[in-house]
């Protein structure tokens, strides 16, 4: 059973459109991070959310953390071709000991067409 | 460039050969993590090292895989007698302290291993 489910798996949109991708877990987690990975590169950290209900904005990107700390969403407004990439969510479980260990979802592969 | 440096970027090995993947962390970072990304799968934790110590190798196969982070020099992930199933992208990440809470990793660009 996959601990983290990301949806949709693939998303292809036109430049200028809005989109939302989701990350859901069966477990409560202490913090959640979103990364973007471009082809041939490593993931780059976008944001960390730690408080239930938290909303963070990064230019056209809005990240939301669910109240129950089991889900998160990423909304992109007016997508640009430069937003193309694999969006990964990663969590640390809400248990002590090995909180350095991140569990990643499989990601949402976003393609923004010109 | 003060980021995590991994080399080589691409590595081709025949079945049965050894693969050595190198990772130089961000200057000043003493914690190194290796992850593997297989096609159709997410990034999977392999091993966590501090200088001269393996802290957690629970994600690393018990056989053929080993990792080190010596006092001087880069961290090395070593795969002996490679098999086709080892083909994957291997990413190294570093952090200035044990990651928790707000801190995230800095990832390298990865080494793409192809076993033929």
CSV table of C-alpha atoms in Angstrom, one decimal:
chain,number,residue,atom,x,y,z
A,1,UNK,CA,0.0,0.0,0.0
A,2,UNK,CA,1.4,3.4,-1.0
A,3,UNK,CA,1.7,5.6,2.0
A,4,UNK,CA,1.4,8.8,-0.1
A,5,UNK,CA,-1.0,9.1,-3.0
A,6,UNK,CA,-0.6,11.9,-5.5
A,7,UNK,CA,-3.2,12.8,-8.1
A,8,UNK,CA,-3.5,13.2,-10.9
A,9,UNK,CA,-0.5,11.1,-12.1
A,10,UNK,CA,-0.3,13.1,-15.4
A,11,UNK,CA,-1.6,16.6,-16.2
A,12,UNK,CA,-1.3,18.4,-19.5
A,13,UNK,CA,-2.7,21.9,-19.8
A,14,UNK,CA,-2.3,25.1,-21.9
A,15,UNK,CA,-0.4,28.1,-20.8
A,16,UNK,CA,-2.5,30.4,-18.7
A,17,UNK,CA,-4.7,27.8,-17.2
A,18,UNK,CA,-5.1,27.1,-13.5
A,19,UNK,CA,-4.5,23.7,-11.9
A,20,UNK,CA,-4.5,21.8,-8.6
A,21,UNK,CA,-2.7,18.7,-7.7
A,22,UNK,CA,-3.2,16.7,-4.6
A,23,UNK,CA,-1.3,14.7,-2.0
A,24,UNK,CA,-3.0,12.3,0.4
A,25,UNK,CA,-1.8,10.1,3.1
A,26,UNK,CA,-3.3,7.4,5.3
A,27,UNK,CA,-1.2,8.6,8.2
A,28,UNK,CA,-0.9,11.8,10.1
A,29,UNK,CA,2.5,13.5,9.4
A,30,UNK,CA,4.5,16.0,11.2
A,31,UNK,CA,5.5,18.0,8.1
A,32,UNK,CA,5.1,17.9,4.4
A,33,UNK,CA,7.3,19.2,1.7
A,34,UNK,CA,6.7,19.9,-2.0
A,35,UNK,CA,9.5,19.5,-4.5
A,36,UNK,CA,9.7,20.1,-8.2
A,37,UNK,CA,11.9,17.9,-10.4
A,38,UNK,CA,12.8,18.8,-13.9
A,39,UNK,CA,13.9,16.2,-16.4
A,40,UNK,CA,17.5,15.1,-15.8
A,41,UNK,CA,17.8,17.0,-12.5
A,42,UNK,CA,17.3,16.4,-8.8
A,43,UNK,CA,14.2,17.6,-6.8
A,44,UNK,CA,14.2,21.2,-5.7
A,45,UNK,CA,12.4,22.1,-2.5
A,46,UNK,CA,9.5,24.5,-3.0
A,47,UNK,CA,7.9,24.7,0.5
A,48,UNK,CA,7.6,23.0,3.8
A,49,UNK,CA,4.2,23.1,5.7
A,50,UNK,CA,4.0,22.0,9.3
A,51,UNK,CA,0.7,23.4,10.8
A,52,UNK,CA,-2.7,21.9,10.1
A,53,UNK,CA,-4.7,24.3,7.9
A,54,UNK,CA,-1.6,26.2,6.9
A,55,UNK,CA,-1.6,28.1,3.6
A,56,UNK,CA,1.6,29.2,1.9
A,57,UNK,CA,2.1,31.2,-1.2
A,58,UNK,CA,5.1,31.3,-3.5
A,59,UNK,CA,4.3,33.7,-6.4
A,60,UNK,CA,1.7,31.8,-8.5
A,61,UNK,CA,1.9,28.7,-6.3
A,62,UNK,CA,-0.4,28.2,-3.4
A,63,UNK,CA,0.2,25.3,-1.0
A,64,UNK,CA,-2.4,24.1,1.5
A,65,UNK,CA,-2.0,21.7,4.4
A,66,UNK,CA,-5.2,19.9,5.5
A,67,UNK,CA,-6.5,20.5,9.0
A,68,UNK,CA,-6.1,16.8,9.9
A,69,UNK,CA,-2.5,16.8,8.6
A,70,UNK,CA,-3.1,14.0,6.2
A,71,UNK,CA,-3.4,15.8,2.9
A,72,UNK,CA,-2.1,18.8,1.0
A,73,UNK,CA,-2.7,20.5,-2.3
A,74,UNK,CA,-0.8,22.7,-4.7
A,75,UNK,CA,-2.6,25.2,-6.8
A,76,UNK,CA,-0.9,27.0,-9.7
A,77,UNK,CA,-2.5,30.1,-11.1
A,78,UNK,CA,-1.9,31.1,-14.8
A,79,UNK,CA,0.5,28.2,-15.5
A,80,UNK,CA,3.6,28.9,-17.6
A,81,UNK,CA,5.7,26.6,-19.7
A,82,UNK,CA,8.5,26.9,-17.1
A,83,UNK,CA,6.2,25.2,-14.6
A,84,UNK,CA,6.5,22.0,-16.5
A,85,UNK,CA,8.0,19.2,-14.3
A,86,UNK,CA,7.4,16.4,-11.8
A,87,UNK,CA,5.8,17.7,-8.6
A,88,UNK,CA,6.6,15.5,-5.6
A,89,UNK,CA,5.2,15.7,-2.1
A,90,UNK,CA,7.2,14.2,0.7
A,91,UNK,CA,6.3,13.7,4.3
A,92,UNK,CA,7.9,12.8,7.6
A,93,UNK,CA,5.8,10.6,9.8
A,94,UNK,CA,4.5,11.9,13.1
A,95,UNK,CA,6.8,9.7,15.1
A,96,UNK,CA,10.1,10.2,16.6
A,97,UNK,CA,13.5,8.6,15.9
A,98,UNK,CA,13.8,8.8,12.1
A,99,UNK,CA,12.3,12.0,11.2
A,100,UNK,CA,15.1,12.7,8.8
A,101,UNK,CA,13.6,10.1,6.5
A,102,UNK,CA,11.3,11.5,3.8
A,103,UNK,CA,8.7,9.3,2.2
A,104,UNK,CA,7.9,10.5,-1.3
A,105,UNK,CA,4.8,10.2,-3.5
A,106,UNK,CA,5.2,9.1,-7.1
A,107,UNK,CA,4.5,12.6,-8.2
A,108,UNK,CA,2.3,14.5,-10.7
A,109,UNK,CA,3.9,15.0,-14.1
A,110,UNK,CA,2.8,18.4,-15.3
A,111,UNK,CA,3.2,19.5,-18.9
A,112,UNK,CA,2.3,23.1,-19.7
A,113,UNK,CA,1.9,23.6,-23.4
A,114,UNK,CA,2.6,27.0,-25.1
B,1,UNK,CA,28.4,26.3,-7.5
B,2,UNK,CA,27.7,25.6,-3.8
B,3,UNK,CA,25.2,22.8,-4.4
B,4,UNK,CA,25.5,19.1,-4.0
B,5,UNK,CA,27.8,17.7,-6.7
B,6,UNK,CA,27.3,14.2,-8.0
B,7,UNK,CA,29.4,12.3,-10.5
B,8,UNK,CA,29.3,10.8,-12.9
B,9,UNK,CA,26.0,12.1,-14.3
B,10,UNK,CA,25.6,9.0,-16.4
B,11,UNK,CA,27.2,5.6,-15.8
B,12,UNK,CA,26.9,2.5,-17.9
B,13,UNK,CA,28.0,-0.8,-16.5
B,14,UNK,CA,27.8,-4.4,-17.7
B,15,UNK,CA,26.1,-7.0,-15.5
B,16,UNK,CA,28.6,-8.1,-12.9
B,17,UNK,CA,30.7,-5.0,-12.8
B,18,UNK,CA,31.0,-2.5,-10.0
B,19,UNK,CA,29.4,0.9,-9.9
B,20,UNK,CA,30.8,3.7,-7.8
B,21,UNK,CA,28.7,6.8,-7.4
B,22,UNK,CA,30.2,9.9,-5.8
B,23,UNK,CA,28.6,12.8,-3.9
B,24,UNK,CA,30.1,15.9,-2.6
B,25,UNK,CA,27.7,17.7,-0.2
B,26,UNK,CA,27.1,21.4,0.1
B,27,UNK,CA,30.1,22.9,1.8
B,28,UNK,CA,29.5,22.8,5.6
B,29,UNK,CA,26.9,20.1,5.4
B,30,UNK,CA,27.8,17.0,7.4
B,31,UNK,CA,24.7,14.9,6.8
B,32,UNK,CA,24.3,12.9,3.5
B,33,UNK,CA,21.3,10.9,2.3
B,34,UNK,CA,21.1,8.6,-0.7
B,35,UNK,CA,17.8,8.0,-2.5
B,36,UNK,CA,17.0,5.8,-5.5
B,37,UNK,CA,14.4,6.6,-8.1
B,38,UNK,CA,13.2,3.7,-10.2
B,39,UNK,CA,11.0,4.2,-13.3
B,40,UNK,CA,7.3,4.3,-12.3
B,41,UNK,CA,8.3,4.6,-8.6
B,42,UNK,CA,8.9,7.5,-6.3
B,43,UNK,CA,12.1,8.3,-4.6
B,44,UNK,CA,13.0,5.7,-2.0
B,45,UNK,CA,15.3,6.3,0.9
B,46,UNK,CA,18.4,4.2,1.0
B,47,UNK,CA,20.9,5.3,3.6
B,48,UNK,CA,21.8,8.2,5.9
B,49,UNK,CA,25.4,9.0,6.8
B,50,UNK,CA,27.3,11.4,8.8
B,51,UNK,CA,31.0,11.8,8.6
B,52,UNK,CA,32.6,8.4,9.2
B,53,UNK,CA,29.3,7.0,10.4
B,54,UNK,CA,26.3,5.1,8.9
B,55,UNK,CA,23.3,6.3,10.8
B,56,UNK,CA,20.5,4.4,9.0
B,57,UNK,CA,20.9,2.0,6.1
B,58,UNK,CA,17.5,0.4,6.4
B,59,UNK,CA,16.6,1.3,2.8
B,60,UNK,CA,19.7,-0.2,1.3
B,61,UNK,CA,19.7,-3.8,0.0
B,62,UNK,CA,21.8,-6.0,2.4
B,63,UNK,CA,23.8,-7.5,-0.4
B,64,UNK,CA,26.0,-5.8,-3.0
B,65,UNK,CA,25.3,-2.3,-1.8
B,66,UNK,CA,27.5,-0.3,0.5
B,67,UNK,CA,27.9,3.4,1.4
B,68,UNK,CA,30.5,5.5,3.1
B,69,UNK,CA,31.2,9.1,4.0
B,70,UNK,CA,34.8,9.4,5.0
B,71,UNK,CA,36.4,12.2,7.0
B,72,UNK,CA,37.9,13.6,3.9
B,73,UNK,CA,36.4,13.4,0.4
B,74,UNK,CA,33.0,12.6,-1.0
B,75,UNK,CA,30.4,10.1,0.0
B,76,UNK,CA,30.5,7.0,-2.1
B,77,UNK,CA,27.7,4.6,-2.9
B,78,UNK,CA,29.1,1.4,-4.2
B,79,UNK,CA,27.2,-1.3,-6.0
B,80,UNK,CA,29.0,-4.6,-6.6
B,81,UNK,CA,28.1,-7.1,-9.3
B,82,UNK,CA,25.4,-4.9,-10.8
B,83,UNK,CA,22.3,-6.4,-12.2
B,84,UNK,CA,19.7,-5.0,-14.6
B,85,UNK,CA,17.4,-4.2,-11.8
B,86,UNK,CA,19.9,-1.7,-10.4
B,87,UNK,CA,19.3,0.6,-13.3
B,88,UNK,CA,17.9,3.7,-11.8
B,89,UNK,CA,18.6,7.3,-10.9
B,90,UNK,CA,20.5,7.7,-7.7
B,91,UNK,CA,20.3,11.0,-5.9
B,92,UNK,CA,22.3,12.3,-3.1
B,93,UNK,CA,21.1,15.0,-0.7
B,94,UNK,CA,22.7,16.9,2.1
B,95,UNK,CA,21.7,19.0,5.1
B,96,UNK,CA,23.5,21.0,7.7
B,97,UNK,CA,22.1,19.1,10.5
B,98,UNK,CA,19.7,16.2,11.0
B,99,UNK,CA,16.7,17.1,9.0
B,100,UNK,CA,13.5,17.7,10.9
B,101,UNK,CA,10.7,20.2,11.0
B,102,UNK,CA,11.3,23.0,8.6
B,103,UNK,CA,14.6,21.9,7.1
B,104,UNK,CA,14.6,20.3,3.7
B,105,UNK,CA,17.3,18.6,1.7
B,106,UNK,CA,19.4,20.0,-1.0
B,107,UNK,CA,19.5,17.4,-3.8
B,108,UNK,CA,22.2,16.8,-6.4
B,109,UNK,CA,21.4,16.3,-10.0
B,110,UNK,CA,21.7,12.5,-9.7
B,111,UNK,CA,23.7,9.7,-11.3
B,112,UNK,CA,21.8,7.7,-13.9
B,113,UNK,CA,23.0,4.1,-13.8
B,114,UNK,CA,22.3,1.9,-16.8
B,115,UNK,CA,23.2,-1.8,-16.5
B,116,UNK,CA,23.5,-3.5,-19.9
